[in-house]
Short mmCIF file of N, CA and C in Angstrom, two decimals:
data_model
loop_
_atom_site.label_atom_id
_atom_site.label_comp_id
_atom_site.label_asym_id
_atom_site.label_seq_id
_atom_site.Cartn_x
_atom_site.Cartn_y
_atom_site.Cartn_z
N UNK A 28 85.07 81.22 105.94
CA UNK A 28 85.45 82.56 105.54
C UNK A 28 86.94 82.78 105.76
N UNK A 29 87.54 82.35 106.77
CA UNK A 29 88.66 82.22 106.99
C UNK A 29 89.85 82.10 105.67
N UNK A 30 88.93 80.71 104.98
CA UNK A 30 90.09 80.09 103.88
C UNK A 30 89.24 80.97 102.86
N UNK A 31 89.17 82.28 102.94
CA UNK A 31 88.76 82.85 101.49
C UNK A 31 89.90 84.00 102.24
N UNK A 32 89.59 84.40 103.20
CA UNK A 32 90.61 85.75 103.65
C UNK A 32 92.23 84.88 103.75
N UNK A 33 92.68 83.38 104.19
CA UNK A 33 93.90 83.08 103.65
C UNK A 33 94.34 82.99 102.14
N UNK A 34 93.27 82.50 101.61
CA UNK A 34 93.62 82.29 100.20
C UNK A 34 93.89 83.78 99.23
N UNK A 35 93.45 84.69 99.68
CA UNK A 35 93.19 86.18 99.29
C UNK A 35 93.87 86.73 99.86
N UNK A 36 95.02 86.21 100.82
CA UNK A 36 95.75 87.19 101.21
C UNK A 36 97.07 87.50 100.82
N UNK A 37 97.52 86.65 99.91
CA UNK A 37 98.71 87.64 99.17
C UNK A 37 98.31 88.69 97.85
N UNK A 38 96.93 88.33 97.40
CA UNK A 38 96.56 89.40 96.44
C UNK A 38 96.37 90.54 97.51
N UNK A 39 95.44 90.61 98.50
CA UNK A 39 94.84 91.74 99.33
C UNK A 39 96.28 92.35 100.07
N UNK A 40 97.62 91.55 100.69
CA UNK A 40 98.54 92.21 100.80
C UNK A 40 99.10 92.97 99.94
N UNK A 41 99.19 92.44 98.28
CA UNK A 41 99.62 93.26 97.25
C UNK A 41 99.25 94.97 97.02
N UNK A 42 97.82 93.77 97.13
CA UNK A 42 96.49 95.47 96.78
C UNK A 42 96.74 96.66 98.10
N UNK A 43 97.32 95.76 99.21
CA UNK A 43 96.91 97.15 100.12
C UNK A 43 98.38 97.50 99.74
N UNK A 44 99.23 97.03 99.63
CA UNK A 44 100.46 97.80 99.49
C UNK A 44 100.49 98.77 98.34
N UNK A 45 99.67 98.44 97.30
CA UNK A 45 99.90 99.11 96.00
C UNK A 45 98.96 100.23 96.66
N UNK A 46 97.90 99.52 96.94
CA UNK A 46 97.08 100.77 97.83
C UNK A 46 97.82 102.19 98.43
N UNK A 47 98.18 101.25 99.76
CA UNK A 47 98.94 102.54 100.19
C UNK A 47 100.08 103.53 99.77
N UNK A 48 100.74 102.74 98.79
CA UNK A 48 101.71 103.66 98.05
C UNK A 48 101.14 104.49 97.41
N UNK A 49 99.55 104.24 96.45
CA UNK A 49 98.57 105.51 95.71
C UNK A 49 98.07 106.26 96.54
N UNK A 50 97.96 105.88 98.03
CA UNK A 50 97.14 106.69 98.82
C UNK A 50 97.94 108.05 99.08
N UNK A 51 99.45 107.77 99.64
CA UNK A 51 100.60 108.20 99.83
C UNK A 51 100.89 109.34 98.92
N UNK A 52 100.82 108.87 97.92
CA UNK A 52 101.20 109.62 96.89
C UNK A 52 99.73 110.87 96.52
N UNK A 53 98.76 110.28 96.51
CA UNK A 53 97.35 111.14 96.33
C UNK A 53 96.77 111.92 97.51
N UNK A 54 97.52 111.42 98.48
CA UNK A 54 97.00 112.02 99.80
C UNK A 54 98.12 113.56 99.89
N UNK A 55 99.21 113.18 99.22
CA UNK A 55 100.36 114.20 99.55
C UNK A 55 99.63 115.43 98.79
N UNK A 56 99.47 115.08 97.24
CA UNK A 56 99.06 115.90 96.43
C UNK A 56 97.46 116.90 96.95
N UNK A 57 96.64 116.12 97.24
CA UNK A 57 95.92 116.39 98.07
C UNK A 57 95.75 117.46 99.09
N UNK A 58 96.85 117.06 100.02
CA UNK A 58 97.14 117.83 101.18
C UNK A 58 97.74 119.46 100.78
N UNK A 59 98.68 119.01 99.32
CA UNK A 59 99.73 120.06 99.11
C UNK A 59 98.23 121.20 98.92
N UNK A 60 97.21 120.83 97.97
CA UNK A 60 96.29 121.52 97.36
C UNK A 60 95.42 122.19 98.49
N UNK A 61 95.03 121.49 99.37
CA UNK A 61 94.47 122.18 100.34
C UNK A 61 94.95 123.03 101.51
N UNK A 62 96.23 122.28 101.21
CA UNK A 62 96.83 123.67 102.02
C UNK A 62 97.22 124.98 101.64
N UNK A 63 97.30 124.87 100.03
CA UNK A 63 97.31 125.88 98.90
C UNK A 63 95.87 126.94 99.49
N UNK A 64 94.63 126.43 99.28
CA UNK A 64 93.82 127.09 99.47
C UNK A 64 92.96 127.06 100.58
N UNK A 65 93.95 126.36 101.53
CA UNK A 65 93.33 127.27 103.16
C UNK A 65 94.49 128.08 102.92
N UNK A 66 95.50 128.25 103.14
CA UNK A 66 96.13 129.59 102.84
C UNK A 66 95.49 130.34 102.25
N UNK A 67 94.61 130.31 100.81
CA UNK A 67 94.18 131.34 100.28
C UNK A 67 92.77 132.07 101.13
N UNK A 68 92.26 131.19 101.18
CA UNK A 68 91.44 131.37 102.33
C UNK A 68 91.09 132.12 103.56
N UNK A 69 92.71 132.00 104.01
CA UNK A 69 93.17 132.17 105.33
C UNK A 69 93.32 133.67 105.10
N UNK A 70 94.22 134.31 103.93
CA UNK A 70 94.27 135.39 103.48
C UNK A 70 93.57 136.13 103.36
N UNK A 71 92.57 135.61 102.54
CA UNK A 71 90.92 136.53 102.44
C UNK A 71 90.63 136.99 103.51
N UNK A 72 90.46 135.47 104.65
CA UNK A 72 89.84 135.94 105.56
C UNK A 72 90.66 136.76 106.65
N UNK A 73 91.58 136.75 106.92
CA UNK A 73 92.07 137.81 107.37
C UNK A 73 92.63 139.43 106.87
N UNK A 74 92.15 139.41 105.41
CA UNK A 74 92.30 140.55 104.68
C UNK A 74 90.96 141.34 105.55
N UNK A 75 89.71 140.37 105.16
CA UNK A 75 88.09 140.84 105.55
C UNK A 75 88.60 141.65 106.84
N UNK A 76 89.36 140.16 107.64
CA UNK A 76 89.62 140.84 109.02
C UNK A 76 90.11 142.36 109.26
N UNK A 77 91.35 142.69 108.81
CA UNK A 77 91.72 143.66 109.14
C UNK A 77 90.50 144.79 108.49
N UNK A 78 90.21 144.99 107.69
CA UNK A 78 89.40 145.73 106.85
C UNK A 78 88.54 146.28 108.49
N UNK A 79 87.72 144.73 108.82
CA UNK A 79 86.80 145.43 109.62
C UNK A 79 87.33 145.80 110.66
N UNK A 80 88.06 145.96 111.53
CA UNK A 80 88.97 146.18 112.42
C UNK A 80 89.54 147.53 112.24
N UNK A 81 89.57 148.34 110.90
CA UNK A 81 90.06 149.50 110.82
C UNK A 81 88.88 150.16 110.80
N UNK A 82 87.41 149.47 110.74
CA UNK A 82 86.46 150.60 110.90
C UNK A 82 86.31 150.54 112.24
N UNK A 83 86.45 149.34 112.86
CA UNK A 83 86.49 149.70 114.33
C UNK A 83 85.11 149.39 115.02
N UNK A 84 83.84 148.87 114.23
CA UNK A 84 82.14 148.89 114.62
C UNK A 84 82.15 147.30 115.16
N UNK A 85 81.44 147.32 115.81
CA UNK A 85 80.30 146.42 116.34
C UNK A 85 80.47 145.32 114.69
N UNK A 86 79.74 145.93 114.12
CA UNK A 86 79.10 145.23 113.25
C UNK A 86 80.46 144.85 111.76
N UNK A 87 81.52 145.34 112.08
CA UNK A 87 82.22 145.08 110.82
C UNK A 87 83.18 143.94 111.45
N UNK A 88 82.93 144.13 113.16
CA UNK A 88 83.43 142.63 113.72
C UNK A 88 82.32 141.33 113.85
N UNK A 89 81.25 141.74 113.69
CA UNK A 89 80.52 140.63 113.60
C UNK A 89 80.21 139.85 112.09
N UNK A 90 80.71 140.84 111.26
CA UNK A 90 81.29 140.11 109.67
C UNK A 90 82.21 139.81 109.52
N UNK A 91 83.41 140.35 110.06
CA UNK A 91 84.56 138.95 110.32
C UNK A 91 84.32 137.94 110.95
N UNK A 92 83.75 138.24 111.90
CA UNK A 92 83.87 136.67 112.39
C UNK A 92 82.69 135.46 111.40
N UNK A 93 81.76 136.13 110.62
CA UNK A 93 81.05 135.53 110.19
C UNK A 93 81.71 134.94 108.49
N UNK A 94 82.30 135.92 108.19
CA UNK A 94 83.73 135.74 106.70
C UNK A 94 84.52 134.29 107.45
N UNK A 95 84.96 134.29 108.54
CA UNK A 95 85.82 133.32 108.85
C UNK A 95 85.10 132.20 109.18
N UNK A 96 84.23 132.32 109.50
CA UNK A 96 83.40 131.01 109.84
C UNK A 96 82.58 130.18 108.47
N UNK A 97 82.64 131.11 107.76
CA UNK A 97 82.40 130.74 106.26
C UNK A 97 83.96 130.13 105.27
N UNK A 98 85.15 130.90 105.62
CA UNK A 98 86.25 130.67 105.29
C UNK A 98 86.96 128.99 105.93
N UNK A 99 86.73 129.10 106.97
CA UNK A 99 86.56 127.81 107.50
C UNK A 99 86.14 126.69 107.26
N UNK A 100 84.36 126.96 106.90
CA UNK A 100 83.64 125.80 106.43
C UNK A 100 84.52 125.53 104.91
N UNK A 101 84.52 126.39 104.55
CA UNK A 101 84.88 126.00 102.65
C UNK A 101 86.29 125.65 102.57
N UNK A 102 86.99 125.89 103.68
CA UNK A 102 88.18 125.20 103.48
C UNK A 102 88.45 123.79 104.13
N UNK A 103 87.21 123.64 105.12
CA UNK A 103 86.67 122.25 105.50
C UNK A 103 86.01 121.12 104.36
N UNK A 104 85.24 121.92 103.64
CA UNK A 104 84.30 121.36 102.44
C UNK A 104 85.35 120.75 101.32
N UNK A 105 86.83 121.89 101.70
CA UNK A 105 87.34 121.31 99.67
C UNK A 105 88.71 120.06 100.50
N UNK A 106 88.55 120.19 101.82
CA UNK A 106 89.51 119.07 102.28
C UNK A 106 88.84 117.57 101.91
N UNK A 107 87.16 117.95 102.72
CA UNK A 107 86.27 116.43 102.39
C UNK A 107 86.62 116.13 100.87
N UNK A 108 86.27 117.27 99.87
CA UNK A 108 85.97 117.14 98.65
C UNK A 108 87.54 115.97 98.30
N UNK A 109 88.31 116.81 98.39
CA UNK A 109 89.58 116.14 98.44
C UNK A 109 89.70 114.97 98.77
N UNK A 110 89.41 114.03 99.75
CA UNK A 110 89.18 112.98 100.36
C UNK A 110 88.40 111.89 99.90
N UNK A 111 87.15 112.53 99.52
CA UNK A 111 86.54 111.51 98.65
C UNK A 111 87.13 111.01 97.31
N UNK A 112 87.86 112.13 96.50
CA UNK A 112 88.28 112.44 95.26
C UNK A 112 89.96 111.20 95.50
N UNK A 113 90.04 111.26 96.77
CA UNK A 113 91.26 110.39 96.98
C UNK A 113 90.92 109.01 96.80
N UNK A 114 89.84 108.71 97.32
CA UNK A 114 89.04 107.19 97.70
C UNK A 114 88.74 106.93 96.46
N UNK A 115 88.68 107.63 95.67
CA UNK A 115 87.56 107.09 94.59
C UNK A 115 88.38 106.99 93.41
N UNK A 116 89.72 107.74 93.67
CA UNK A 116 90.73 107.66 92.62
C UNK A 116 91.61 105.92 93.37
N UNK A 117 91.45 105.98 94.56
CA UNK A 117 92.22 104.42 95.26
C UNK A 117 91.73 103.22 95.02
N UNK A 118 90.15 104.00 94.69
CA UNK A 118 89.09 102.25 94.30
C UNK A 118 89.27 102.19 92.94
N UNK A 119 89.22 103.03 92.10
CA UNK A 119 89.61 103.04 90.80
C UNK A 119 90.90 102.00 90.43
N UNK A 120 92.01 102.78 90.72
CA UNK A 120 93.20 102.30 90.43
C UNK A 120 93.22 100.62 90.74
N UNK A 121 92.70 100.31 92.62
CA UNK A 121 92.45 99.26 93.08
C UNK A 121 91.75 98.25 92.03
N UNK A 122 90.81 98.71 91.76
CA UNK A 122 90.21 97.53 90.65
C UNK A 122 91.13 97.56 89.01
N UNK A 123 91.66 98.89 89.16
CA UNK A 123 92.05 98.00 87.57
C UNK A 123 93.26 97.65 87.60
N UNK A 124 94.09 97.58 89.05
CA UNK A 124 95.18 96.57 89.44
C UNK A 124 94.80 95.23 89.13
N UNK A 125 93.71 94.96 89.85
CA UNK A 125 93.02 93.97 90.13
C UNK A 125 92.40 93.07 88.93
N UNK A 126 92.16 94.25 87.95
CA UNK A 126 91.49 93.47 86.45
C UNK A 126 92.55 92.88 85.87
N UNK A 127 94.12 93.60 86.00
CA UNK A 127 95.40 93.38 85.06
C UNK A 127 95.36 91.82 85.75
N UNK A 128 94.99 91.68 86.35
CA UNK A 128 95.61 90.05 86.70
C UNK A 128 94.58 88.85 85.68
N UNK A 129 93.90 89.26 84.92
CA UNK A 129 93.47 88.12 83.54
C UNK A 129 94.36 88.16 82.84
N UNK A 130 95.45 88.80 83.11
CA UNK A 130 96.48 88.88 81.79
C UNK A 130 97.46 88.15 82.31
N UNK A 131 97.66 87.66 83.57
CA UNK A 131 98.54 86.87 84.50
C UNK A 131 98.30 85.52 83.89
N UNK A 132 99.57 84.81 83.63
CA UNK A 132 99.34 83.23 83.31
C UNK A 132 98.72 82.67 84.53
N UNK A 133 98.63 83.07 85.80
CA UNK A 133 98.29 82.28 86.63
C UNK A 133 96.61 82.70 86.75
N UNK A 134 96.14 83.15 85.96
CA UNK A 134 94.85 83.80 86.30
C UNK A 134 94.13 82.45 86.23
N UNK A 135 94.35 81.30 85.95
CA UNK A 135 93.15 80.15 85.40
C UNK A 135 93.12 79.55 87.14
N UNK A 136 94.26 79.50 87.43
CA UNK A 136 94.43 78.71 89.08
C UNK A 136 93.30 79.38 89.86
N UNK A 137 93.82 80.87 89.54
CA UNK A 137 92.96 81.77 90.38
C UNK A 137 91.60 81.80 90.47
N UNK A 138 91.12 81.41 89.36
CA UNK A 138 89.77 81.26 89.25
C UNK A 138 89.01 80.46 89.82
N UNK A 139 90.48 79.31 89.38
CA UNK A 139 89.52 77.62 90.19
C UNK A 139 89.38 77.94 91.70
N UNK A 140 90.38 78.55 92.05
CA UNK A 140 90.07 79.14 93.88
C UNK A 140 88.73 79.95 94.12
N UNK A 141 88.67 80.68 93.04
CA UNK A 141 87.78 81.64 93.57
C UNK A 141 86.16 80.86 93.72
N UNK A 142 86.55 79.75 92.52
CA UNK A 142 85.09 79.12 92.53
C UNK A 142 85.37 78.18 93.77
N UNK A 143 86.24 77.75 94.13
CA UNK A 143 86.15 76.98 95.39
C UNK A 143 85.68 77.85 96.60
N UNK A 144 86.37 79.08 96.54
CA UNK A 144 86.18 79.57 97.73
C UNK A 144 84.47 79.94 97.69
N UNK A 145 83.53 80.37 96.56
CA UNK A 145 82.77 80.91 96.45
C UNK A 145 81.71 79.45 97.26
N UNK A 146 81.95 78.38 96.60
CA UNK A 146 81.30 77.56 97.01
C UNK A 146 81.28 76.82 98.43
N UNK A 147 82.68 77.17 99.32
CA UNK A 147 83.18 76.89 100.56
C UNK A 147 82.27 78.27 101.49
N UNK A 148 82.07 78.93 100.36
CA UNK A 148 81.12 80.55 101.00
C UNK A 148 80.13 80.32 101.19
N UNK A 149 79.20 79.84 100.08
CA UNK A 149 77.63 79.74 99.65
C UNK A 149 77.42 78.60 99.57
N UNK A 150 78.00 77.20 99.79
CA UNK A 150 77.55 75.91 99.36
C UNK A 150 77.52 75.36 98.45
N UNK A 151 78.10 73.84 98.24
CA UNK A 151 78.18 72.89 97.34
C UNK A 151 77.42 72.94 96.02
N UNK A 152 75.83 73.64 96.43
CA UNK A 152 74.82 73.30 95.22
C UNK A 152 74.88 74.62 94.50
N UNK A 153 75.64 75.74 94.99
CA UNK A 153 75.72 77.15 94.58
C UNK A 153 76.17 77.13 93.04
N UNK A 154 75.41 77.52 91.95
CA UNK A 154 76.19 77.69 90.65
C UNK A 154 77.29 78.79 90.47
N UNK A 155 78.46 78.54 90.02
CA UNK A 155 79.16 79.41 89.99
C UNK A 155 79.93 79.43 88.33
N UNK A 156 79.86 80.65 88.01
CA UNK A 156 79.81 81.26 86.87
C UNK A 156 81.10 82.45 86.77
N UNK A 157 82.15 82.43 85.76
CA UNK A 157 82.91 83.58 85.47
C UNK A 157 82.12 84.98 85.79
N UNK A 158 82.85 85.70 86.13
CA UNK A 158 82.39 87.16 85.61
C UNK A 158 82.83 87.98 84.66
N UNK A 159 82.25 88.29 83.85
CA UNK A 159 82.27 88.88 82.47
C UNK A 159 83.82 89.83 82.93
N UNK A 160 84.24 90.48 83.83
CA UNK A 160 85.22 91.40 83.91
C UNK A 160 86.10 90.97 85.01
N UNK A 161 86.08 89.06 85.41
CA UNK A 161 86.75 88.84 86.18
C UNK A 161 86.50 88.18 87.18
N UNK A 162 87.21 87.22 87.53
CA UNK A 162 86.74 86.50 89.12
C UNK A 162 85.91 85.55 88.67
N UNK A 163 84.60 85.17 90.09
CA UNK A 163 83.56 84.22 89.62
C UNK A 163 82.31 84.96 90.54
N UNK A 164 81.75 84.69 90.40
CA UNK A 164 79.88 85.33 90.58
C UNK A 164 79.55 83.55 91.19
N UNK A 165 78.78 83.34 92.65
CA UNK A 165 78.20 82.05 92.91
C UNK A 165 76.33 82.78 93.06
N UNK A 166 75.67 81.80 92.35
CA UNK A 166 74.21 81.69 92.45
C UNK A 166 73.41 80.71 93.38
N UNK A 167 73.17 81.04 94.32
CA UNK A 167 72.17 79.83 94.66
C UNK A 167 70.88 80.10 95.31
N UNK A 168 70.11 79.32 96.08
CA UNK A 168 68.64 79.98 96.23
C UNK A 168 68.91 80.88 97.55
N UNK A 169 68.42 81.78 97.50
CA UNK A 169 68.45 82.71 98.26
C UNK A 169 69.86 83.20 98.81
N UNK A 170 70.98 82.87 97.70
CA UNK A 170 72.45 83.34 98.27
C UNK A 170 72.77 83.28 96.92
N UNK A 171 74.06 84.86 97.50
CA UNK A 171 74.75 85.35 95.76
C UNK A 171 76.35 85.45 96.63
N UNK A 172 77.38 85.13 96.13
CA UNK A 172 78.84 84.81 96.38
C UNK A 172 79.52 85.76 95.45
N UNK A 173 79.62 86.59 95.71
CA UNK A 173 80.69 87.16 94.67
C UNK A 173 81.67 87.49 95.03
N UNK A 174 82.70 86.92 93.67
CA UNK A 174 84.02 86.91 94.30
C UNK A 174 84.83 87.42 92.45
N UNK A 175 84.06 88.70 92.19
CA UNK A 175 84.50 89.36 91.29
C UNK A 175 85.67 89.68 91.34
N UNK A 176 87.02 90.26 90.25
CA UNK A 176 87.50 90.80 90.78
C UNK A 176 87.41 92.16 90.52
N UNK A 177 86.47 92.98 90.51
CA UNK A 177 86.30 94.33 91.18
C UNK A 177 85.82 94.57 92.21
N UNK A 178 84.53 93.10 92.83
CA UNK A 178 84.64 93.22 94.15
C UNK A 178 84.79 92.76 95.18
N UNK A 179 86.48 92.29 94.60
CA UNK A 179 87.15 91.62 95.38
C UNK A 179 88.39 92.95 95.86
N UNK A 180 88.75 93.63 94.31
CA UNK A 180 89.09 95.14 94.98
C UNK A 180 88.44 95.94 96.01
N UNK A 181 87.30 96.46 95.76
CA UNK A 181 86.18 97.13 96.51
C UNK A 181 86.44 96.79 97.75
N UNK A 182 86.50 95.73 97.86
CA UNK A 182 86.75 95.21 99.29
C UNK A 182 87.55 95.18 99.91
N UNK A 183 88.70 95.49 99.26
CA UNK A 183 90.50 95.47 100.23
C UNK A 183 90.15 96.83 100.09
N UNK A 184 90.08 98.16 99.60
CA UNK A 184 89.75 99.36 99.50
C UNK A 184 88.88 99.69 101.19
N UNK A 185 87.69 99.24 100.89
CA UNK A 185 86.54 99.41 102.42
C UNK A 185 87.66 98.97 103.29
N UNK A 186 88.42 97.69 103.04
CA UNK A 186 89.17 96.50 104.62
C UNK A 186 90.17 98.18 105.08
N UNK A 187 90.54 98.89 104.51
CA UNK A 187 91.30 100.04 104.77
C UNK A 187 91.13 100.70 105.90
N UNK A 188 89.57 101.10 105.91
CA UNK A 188 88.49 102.04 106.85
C UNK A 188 89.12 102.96 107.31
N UNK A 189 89.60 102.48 109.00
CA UNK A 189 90.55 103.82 109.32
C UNK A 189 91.74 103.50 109.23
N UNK A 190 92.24 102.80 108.46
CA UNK A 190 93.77 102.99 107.83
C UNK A 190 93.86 104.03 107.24
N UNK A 191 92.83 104.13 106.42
CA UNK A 191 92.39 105.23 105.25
C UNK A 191 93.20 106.78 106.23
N UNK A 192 91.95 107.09 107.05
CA UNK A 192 91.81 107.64 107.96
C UNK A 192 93.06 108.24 108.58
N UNK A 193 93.81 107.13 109.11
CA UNK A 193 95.51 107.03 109.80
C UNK A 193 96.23 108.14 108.71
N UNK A 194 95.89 107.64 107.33
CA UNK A 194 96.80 107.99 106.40
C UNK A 194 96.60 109.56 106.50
N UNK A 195 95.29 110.08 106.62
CA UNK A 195 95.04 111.92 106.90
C UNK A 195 95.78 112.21 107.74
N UNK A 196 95.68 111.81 108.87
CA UNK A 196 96.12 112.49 110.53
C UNK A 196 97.78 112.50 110.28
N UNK A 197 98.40 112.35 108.98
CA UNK A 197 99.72 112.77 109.11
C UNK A 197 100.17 114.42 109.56
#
């Protein structure tokens, strides 16, 4: 496994770099948006606030606090929303970085690696076969090798985890 993560590692350095520059860039946009509407949010809910605060009851403070705790969640909900919408725009992009390389003169080398590596993965007797959109696919009895390249993207994308993660807590 080793000589599949050396052999893969100037594409997977590429990918995470291209990675992180889309993340960078989608995470900013992202952030700008949700901070757009926890502000708006924030407004409401402290509009609610004062409102109940000038009636002065029991009960028009126990609906602010219940407005804000709702204002909260939904400005919690459209950050996740945001987040996923980031990942899924990073795996996207990630794989069709990843597809542009059949158009690479060097894509034939690449292949012969991938079937080496697939078979250095799964074994000598493993059939290994192109994949219709890239890479190579290995078959053998009771073992499948794939070394697509979409999920060979997919996979520098997940290798991220809490890089991903790092990249929020700015």
């Amino acid at each position: 496994m080793t000589g599949v993560r050396d052999a893969l590692a100037p594409v997977s350095g590429a990918l995470l770099r291209r990675a992180r520059l889309d993340a960078d860039a989608m995470i900013a946009a992202a952030e700008h948006d949700a901070a757009q509407t926890l502000a708006v949010a924030r407004r409401a809910a402290q509009d609610m606030i004062d409102e109940a605060r000038e009636a002065g009851t029991s009960e028009a403070r126990a609906r602010a606090d219940a407005v804000r705790v709702r204002a909260g969640r939904r400005a919690r909900d459209i950050e996740l929303a945001a987040r996923r919408e980031v990942v899924l725009e990073l795996r996207r992009r990630a794989v069709a970085a990843v597809l542009a390389l059949r158009d690479d003169p060097c894509y034939p080398r690449l292949v012969e690696r991938l079937r080496e590596l697939a078979r250095e993965s799964g074994g000598d007797d493993l059939i290994v076969r192109e994949h219709p959109d890239g890479g190579v696919v290995g078959v053998g009895r009771g073992r499948r090798v794939d070394c697509s390249l979409g999920a060979l993207a997919g996979r520098a994308v997940d290798a991220l985890g809490a890089e991903a993660e790092r990249l929020w807590a700015r």
